[in-house]
Amino acid sequence: MTNRWQIPDLGIGMGLRSPHTAHILTNQPSVDWFEALSENYMDTGGRPAYTLDRVAERYPVVLHGVSLSIGGTDPLDRDYLRKLKALARRVNARWVSDHLCWTGVSGRNTHDLLPLPYNEETLRHTAERVRQVSDFLGMPLVVENPSSYVEFASSTMTEWDFITRLAEEADCGLLCDVNNIYVSSFNHSFDPAAYVDAMPVDRIVQVHLAGHTNHGTHIIDTHSDYVIDEVWKLYARLCERTGNVATMIEWDADIPDFETVHAEARKAEKYRGAAAKVAYA
Ligand SMILES: [Fe+2]
């Protein structure tokens, strides 16, 4: 099956990370697409802008942000949104994603992806803001499930129920981070397979995979290692329902060389559904 907007499967991509950019520009490796971190390119010209523009000439690009604060209570930052929209147009971003979280209050950005209480009030508030952002961008915002380390006593529903209802009420896309599901399931003692099985797959346009650090009592989402087998199994379980969907590995700390990250990402090929990849013109 495919998503409801017929947004195509881009294949297996990679995050655009500075240790790899020289290799990418010089060798133009065979990668299906790249994900660029929005904020790294919004207030800068020079080398970063040059690099992203060259990459966007050669590869499909999607944008992934960390500062939208879609669940926050500060008004949406119109200046940020204008810059985000301009960047999306410049690089012909296939879609734009950010996290289900809040990042600060009273104009202060904590630079953390902070969890939300999952209840009716937060749902109404967040859905309204997602709709506003999608309207402004002229495309459905793609919202990613977070990893978390605390839960709220004021939550009245599971995260997967909240995300399902948010997607419906805001008519948005979803970025399913399978590693985040695993990390949160370990930290909060729920069944990750139940979460995967509950995801509204017709709204999933992208998947994240990543490695993490297991401290025994809790897992920290460090993006610093290979993907563990349990996460690959959850990914395979998701793919049975989504068919092929654009997939990449997030590797943001202790980043190995380009070929190592790319080889890890290509492992997804064996788990992806039988549906033929749709070439994106
Ligand atoms: Fe992610």
CSV table of C-alpha atoms and ligand atoms in Angstrom, one decimal:
chain,number,residue,atom,x,y,z
A,1,MET,CA,0.0,0.0,0.0
A,2,THR,CA,1.1,3.5,-0.4
A,3,ASN,CA,0.4,6.7,1.5
A,4,ARG,CA,-2.9,8.6,0.9
A,5,TRP,CA,-1.1,11.5,-1.0
A,6,GLN,CA,0.7,9.1,-3.4
A,7,ILE,CA,3.9,10.7,-2.2
A,8,PRO,CA,6.4,8.3,-3.8
A,9,ASP,CA,8.8,5.9,-2.1
A,10,LEU,CA,12.2,7.6,-2.6
A,11,GLY,CA,14.1,4.5,-1.7
A,12,ILE,CA,16.9,4.3,0.8
A,13,GLY,CA,18.4,7.6,1.8
A,14,MET,CA,21.0,9.1,4.1
A,15,GLY,CA,21.2,12.0,6.4
A,16,LEU,CA,23.4,14.8,5.0
A,17,ARG,CA,26.2,15.1,7.6
A,18,SER,CA,29.2,17.4,7.4
A,19,PRO,CA,31.9,14.6,7.7
A,20,HIS,CA,30.5,13.1,4.5
A,21,THR,CA,29.9,16.2,2.3
A,22,ALA,CA,33.3,16.3,0.6
A,23,HIS,CA,32.9,12.6,-0.3
A,24,ILE,CA,29.4,13.2,-1.6
A,25,LEU,CA,30.3,16.3,-3.8
A,26,THR,CA,33.4,14.6,-5.2
A,27,ASN,CA,32.1,11.1,-5.8
A,28,GLN,CA,28.4,11.6,-6.3
A,29,PRO,CA,27.7,8.2,-4.8
A,30,SER,CA,24.7,6.2,-5.7
A,31,VAL,CA,22.3,7.2,-2.9
A,32,ASP,CA,18.5,7.4,-3.5
A,33,TRP,CA,17.9,10.7,-1.5
A,34,PHE,CA,19.2,12.9,1.3
A,35,GLU,CA,17.6,14.3,4.4
A,36,ALA,CA,19.0,17.7,5.4
A,37,LEU,CA,18.5,19.3,8.9
A,38,SER,CA,16.5,22.4,8.2
A,39,GLU,CA,18.0,24.7,10.8
A,40,ASN,CA,21.6,24.0,9.4
A,41,TYR,CA,20.7,25.8,6.2
A,42,MET,CA,18.1,28.5,7.2
A,43,ASP,CA,20.3,31.3,8.4
A,44,THR,CA,23.4,30.7,6.5
A,45,GLY,CA,24.9,31.1,3.0
A,46,GLY,CA,28.4,30.2,2.1
A,47,ARG,CA,29.7,26.6,2.2
A,48,PRO,CA,26.6,24.9,3.8
A,49,ALA,CA,24.2,26.5,1.3
A,50,TYR,CA,26.5,25.7,-1.6
A,51,THR,CA,26.7,22.1,-0.5
A,52,LEU,CA,23.0,21.6,-0.1
A,53,ASP,CA,22.3,23.3,-3.5
A,54,ARG,CA,24.7,20.9,-5.2
A,55,VAL,CA,23.2,17.9,-3.5
A,56,ALA,CA,19.7,19.1,-4.4
A,57,GLU,CA,20.7,19.3,-8.1
A,58,ARG,CA,21.7,15.7,-8.1
A,59,TYR,CA,19.4,14.0,-5.5
A,60,PRO,CA,15.9,14.3,-4.1
A,61,VAL,CA,16.1,16.1,-0.8
A,62,VAL,CA,13.7,16.2,2.2
A,63,LEU,CA,14.0,18.6,5.2
A,64,HIS,CA,13.9,17.6,8.8
A,65,GLY,CA,13.6,20.2,11.6
A,66,VAL,CA,14.1,20.3,15.3
A,67,SER,CA,12.8,23.8,16.3
A,68,LEU,CA,9.2,24.0,15.1
A,69,SER,CA,8.0,23.3,18.7
A,70,ILE,CA,4.7,22.1,17.2
A,71,GLY,CA,3.3,21.2,20.7
A,72,GLY,CA,4.6,24.3,22.4
A,73,THR,CA,2.5,27.2,23.8
A,74,ASP,CA,4.5,30.1,22.3
A,75,PRO,CA,2.9,31.4,19.1
A,76,LEU,CA,4.2,29.7,16.0
A,77,ASP,CA,7.3,31.5,14.8
A,78,ARG,CA,6.3,33.1,11.5
A,79,ASP,CA,9.9,34.2,10.7
A,80,TYR,CA,11.1,30.6,11.2
A,81,LEU,CA,8.3,29.3,9.0
A,82,ARG,CA,9.0,31.8,6.2
A,83,LYS,CA,12.6,30.7,6.2
A,84,LEU,CA,11.7,27.1,6.2
A,85,LYS,CA,9.3,27.5,3.3
A,86,ALA,CA,11.9,29.4,1.3
A,87,LEU,CA,14.4,26.7,1.9
A,88,ALA,CA,12.0,24.0,1.0
A,89,ARG,CA,11.3,25.8,-2.3
A,90,ARG,CA,14.9,26.3,-3.1
A,91,VAL,CA,15.9,22.7,-2.7
A,92,ASN,CA,12.6,21.3,-4.0
A,93,ALA,CA,12.0,19.5,-0.7
A,94,ARG,CA,9.8,16.5,-1.3
A,95,TRP,CA,8.4,17.0,2.2
A,96,VAL,CA,9.2,18.7,5.5
A,97,SER,CA,9.2,17.0,8.8
A,98,ASP,CA,9.6,17.9,12.5
A,99,HIS,CA,9.0,16.2,15.8
A,100,LEU,CA,6.0,15.7,18.0
A,101,CYS,CA,7.3,17.7,20.9
A,102,TRP,CA,7.9,21.1,22.4
A,103,THR,CA,11.3,22.8,22.5
A,104,GLY,CA,10.9,25.8,24.8
A,105,VAL,CA,8.8,28.5,26.2
A,106,SER,CA,8.7,32.3,26.3
A,107,GLY,CA,11.0,32.5,23.3
A,108,ARG,CA,13.7,30.3,24.8
A,109,ASN,CA,14.8,27.3,22.8
A,110,THR,CA,16.1,24.5,25.0
A,111,HIS,CA,17.4,22.6,21.9
A,112,ASP,CA,15.8,19.5,23.4
A,113,LEU,CA,12.8,17.6,22.0
A,114,LEU,CA,10.6,17.6,25.1
A,115,PRO,CA,7.7,15.2,25.4
A,116,LEU,CA,4.1,16.2,25.5
A,117,PRO,CA,1.2,15.0,27.8
A,118,TYR,CA,-1.1,12.9,25.6
A,119,ASN,CA,-4.6,14.1,26.4
A,120,GLU,CA,-7.5,15.9,24.6
A,121,GLU,CA,-6.3,19.4,25.3
A,122,THR,CA,-2.8,18.8,23.9
A,123,LEU,CA,-4.3,17.0,20.9
A,124,ARG,CA,-6.6,19.9,20.0
A,125,HIS,CA,-3.8,22.4,20.5
A,126,THR,CA,-1.2,20.5,18.5
A,127,ALA,CA,-3.6,19.5,15.7
A,128,GLU,CA,-4.6,23.2,15.2
A,129,ARG,CA,-0.9,24.2,15.0
A,130,VAL,CA,-0.1,21.3,12.6
A,131,ARG,CA,-2.9,22.5,10.3
A,132,GLN,CA,-1.6,26.0,10.4
A,133,VAL,CA,1.9,24.9,9.4
A,134,SER,CA,0.7,22.7,6.6
A,135,ASP,CA,-1.4,25.5,5.2
A,136,PHE,CA,1.5,27.9,5.4
A,137,LEU,CA,3.9,25.4,3.7
A,138,GLY,CA,1.4,24.4,1.1
A,139,MET,CA,2.0,20.7,1.8
A,140,PRO,CA,1.1,18.3,4.7
A,141,LEU,CA,3.6,18.7,7.5
A,142,VAL,CA,5.2,15.3,8.3
A,143,VAL,CA,5.3,14.6,12.1
A,144,GLU,CA,7.8,12.3,13.7
A,145,ASN,CA,7.2,10.2,16.9
A,146,PRO,CA,9.7,11.1,19.5
A,147,SER,CA,11.8,9.1,21.9
A,148,SER,CA,11.2,9.9,25.5
A,149,TYR,CA,12.4,9.4,29.0
A,150,VAL,CA,9.5,10.6,31.1
A,151,GLU,CA,5.7,10.3,30.9
A,152,PHE,CA,3.0,12.6,32.2
A,153,ALA,CA,0.4,11.8,34.9
A,154,SER,CA,-2.0,13.9,32.9
A,155,SER,CA,-1.8,11.7,29.8
A,156,THR,CA,-5.1,9.9,29.1
A,157,MET,CA,-4.1,7.9,26.0
A,158,THR,CA,-1.1,6.0,24.6
A,159,GLU,CA,1.4,7.8,22.3
A,160,TRP,CA,0.2,5.7,19.3
A,161,ASP,CA,-3.4,6.6,19.9
A,162,PHE,CA,-2.4,10.3,20.2
A,163,ILE,CA,-0.4,10.2,17.0
A,164,THR,CA,-3.2,8.3,15.1
A,165,ARG,CA,-5.8,10.9,16.2
A,166,LEU,CA,-3.4,13.8,15.5
A,167,ALA,CA,-2.7,12.6,12.0
A,168,GLU,CA,-6.5,12.3,11.4
A,169,GLU,CA,-7.5,15.6,12.9
A,170,ALA,CA,-4.6,17.6,11.4
A,171,ASP,CA,-4.5,15.7,8.2
A,172,CYS,CA,-0.7,15.4,8.4
A,173,GLY,CA,1.9,12.9,7.2
A,174,LEU,CA,3.9,10.8,9.6
A,175,LEU,CA,7.6,10.0,9.9
A,176,CYS,CA,7.8,6.7,11.8
A,177,ASP,CA,11.0,6.4,13.7
A,178,VAL,CA,11.1,2.7,14.5
A,179,ASN,CA,14.1,3.1,16.8
A,180,ASN,CA,12.2,5.8,18.8
A,181,ILE,CA,9.4,3.3,19.3
A,182,TYR,CA,11.8,0.7,20.6
A,183,VAL,CA,13.6,3.2,22.9
A,184,SER,CA,10.4,4.5,24.4
A,185,SER,CA,8.9,1.0,24.7
A,186,PHE,CA,12.0,0.0,26.8
A,187,ASN,CA,11.9,3.2,28.9
A,188,HIS,CA,8.1,3.0,29.5
A,189,SER,CA,7.5,-0.7,29.4
A,190,PHE,CA,5.1,-1.0,26.6
A,191,ASP,CA,4.9,-3.5,23.6
A,192,PRO,CA,6.7,-1.9,20.6
A,193,ALA,CA,4.9,-4.3,18.2
A,194,ALA,CA,1.5,-3.0,19.4
A,195,TYR,CA,2.7,0.5,18.6
A,196,VAL,CA,3.9,-0.5,15.1
A,197,ASP,CA,0.7,-2.4,14.4
A,198,ALA,CA,-1.4,0.7,15.4
A,199,MET,CA,0.3,3.2,13.1
A,200,PRO,CA,-1.9,4.5,10.4
A,201,VAL,CA,0.3,3.3,7.6
A,202,ASP,CA,-1.5,5.3,4.9
A,203,ARG,CA,0.0,8.5,6.4
A,204,ILE,CA,3.6,7.3,6.7
A,205,VAL,CA,5.8,8.8,4.1
A,206,GLN,CA,9.2,8.2,5.8
A,207,VAL,CA,10.9,5.9,8.2
A,208,HIS,CA,13.9,6.6,10.5
A,209,LEU,CA,16.1,3.9,11.9
A,210,ALA,CA,19.1,4.5,14.3
A,211,GLY,CA,21.3,3.0,16.9
A,212,HIS,CA,21.0,3.8,20.6
A,213,THR,CA,22.8,3.3,23.9
A,214,ASN,CA,21.4,0.8,26.3
A,215,HIS,CA,22.3,1.5,30.0
A,216,GLY,CA,20.4,-1.5,31.3
A,217,THR,CA,17.8,0.4,33.2
A,218,HIS,CA,17.0,2.8,30.4
A,219,ILE,CA,18.0,3.5,26.8
A,220,ILE,CA,19.3,6.8,25.5
A,221,ASP,CA,18.6,7.7,21.9
A,222,THR,CA,22.2,8.5,20.9
A,223,HIS,CA,22.2,7.9,17.2
A,224,SER,CA,25.7,6.7,17.6
A,225,ASP,CA,25.7,3.0,16.6
A,226,TYR,CA,24.4,0.3,14.3
A,227,VAL,CA,20.7,-0.6,14.3
A,228,ILE,CA,19.9,-3.5,16.7
A,229,ASP,CA,18.2,-6.7,15.5
A,230,GLU,CA,15.0,-6.0,17.5
A,231,VAL,CA,14.6,-2.6,15.6
A,232,TRP,CA,15.2,-4.3,12.3
A,233,LYS,CA,12.4,-6.8,13.2
A,234,LEU,CA,10.1,-4.0,14.0
A,235,TYR,CA,10.9,-2.3,10.7
A,236,ALA,CA,10.2,-5.5,8.8
A,237,ARG,CA,6.9,-5.7,10.7
A,238,LEU,CA,6.0,-2.1,9.7
A,239,CYS,CA,7.1,-2.7,6.1
A,240,GLU,CA,4.6,-5.6,5.8
A,241,ARG,CA,1.9,-2.9,6.2
A,242,THR,CA,3.4,0.1,4.4
A,243,GLY,CA,5.1,-1.6,1.5
A,244,ASN,CA,8.2,0.2,0.4
A,245,VAL,CA,8.6,3.5,2.1
A,246,ALA,CA,11.4,6.0,2.1
A,247,THR,CA,13.9,4.9,4.8
A,248,MET,CA,17.2,6.2,6.2
A,249,ILE,CA,19.5,5.7,9.2
A,250,GLU,CA,20.2,8.6,11.6
A,251,TRP,CA,23.8,8.5,12.7
A,252,ASP,CA,24.7,11.7,14.4
A,253,ALA,CA,27.5,10.9,16.9
A,254,ASP,CA,30.7,8.8,16.5
A,255,ILE,CA,29.9,9.1,12.8
A,256,PRO,CA,31.8,6.5,10.8
A,257,ASP,CA,32.8,7.0,7.2
A,258,PHE,CA,30.3,7.4,4.4
A,259,GLU,CA,30.5,3.8,3.2
A,260,THR,CA,29.8,2.3,6.6
A,261,VAL,CA,26.6,4.4,7.1
A,262,HIS,CA,25.5,3.8,3.6
A,263,ALA,CA,26.0,0.0,3.9
A,264,GLU,CA,24.0,0.1,7.2
A,265,ALA,CA,21.2,1.9,5.5
A,266,ARG,CA,21.2,-0.5,2.5
A,267,LYS,CA,20.4,-3.3,4.9
A,268,ALA,CA,16.9,-1.9,4.8
A,269,GLU,CA,16.5,-3.3,1.3
A,270,LYS,CA,16.1,-6.8,2.6
A,271,TYR,CA,13.3,-5.9,4.9
A,272,ARG,CA,11.3,-3.6,2.6
A,273,GLY,CA,8.1,-4.8,1.1
A,274,ALA,CA,7.8,-6.5,-2.2
A,275,ALA,CA,6.3,-3.5,-3.9
A,276,ALA,CA,8.5,-2.1,-6.7
A,277,LYS,CA,10.2,1.2,-5.9
A,278,VAL,CA,8.5,4.1,-7.7
A,279,ALA,CA,11.1,6.2,-9.4
A,280,TYR,CA,10.8,9.8,-8.6
A,281,ALA,CA,11.3,12.0,-11.6
B,1,FE,FE,14.3,10.2,14.1
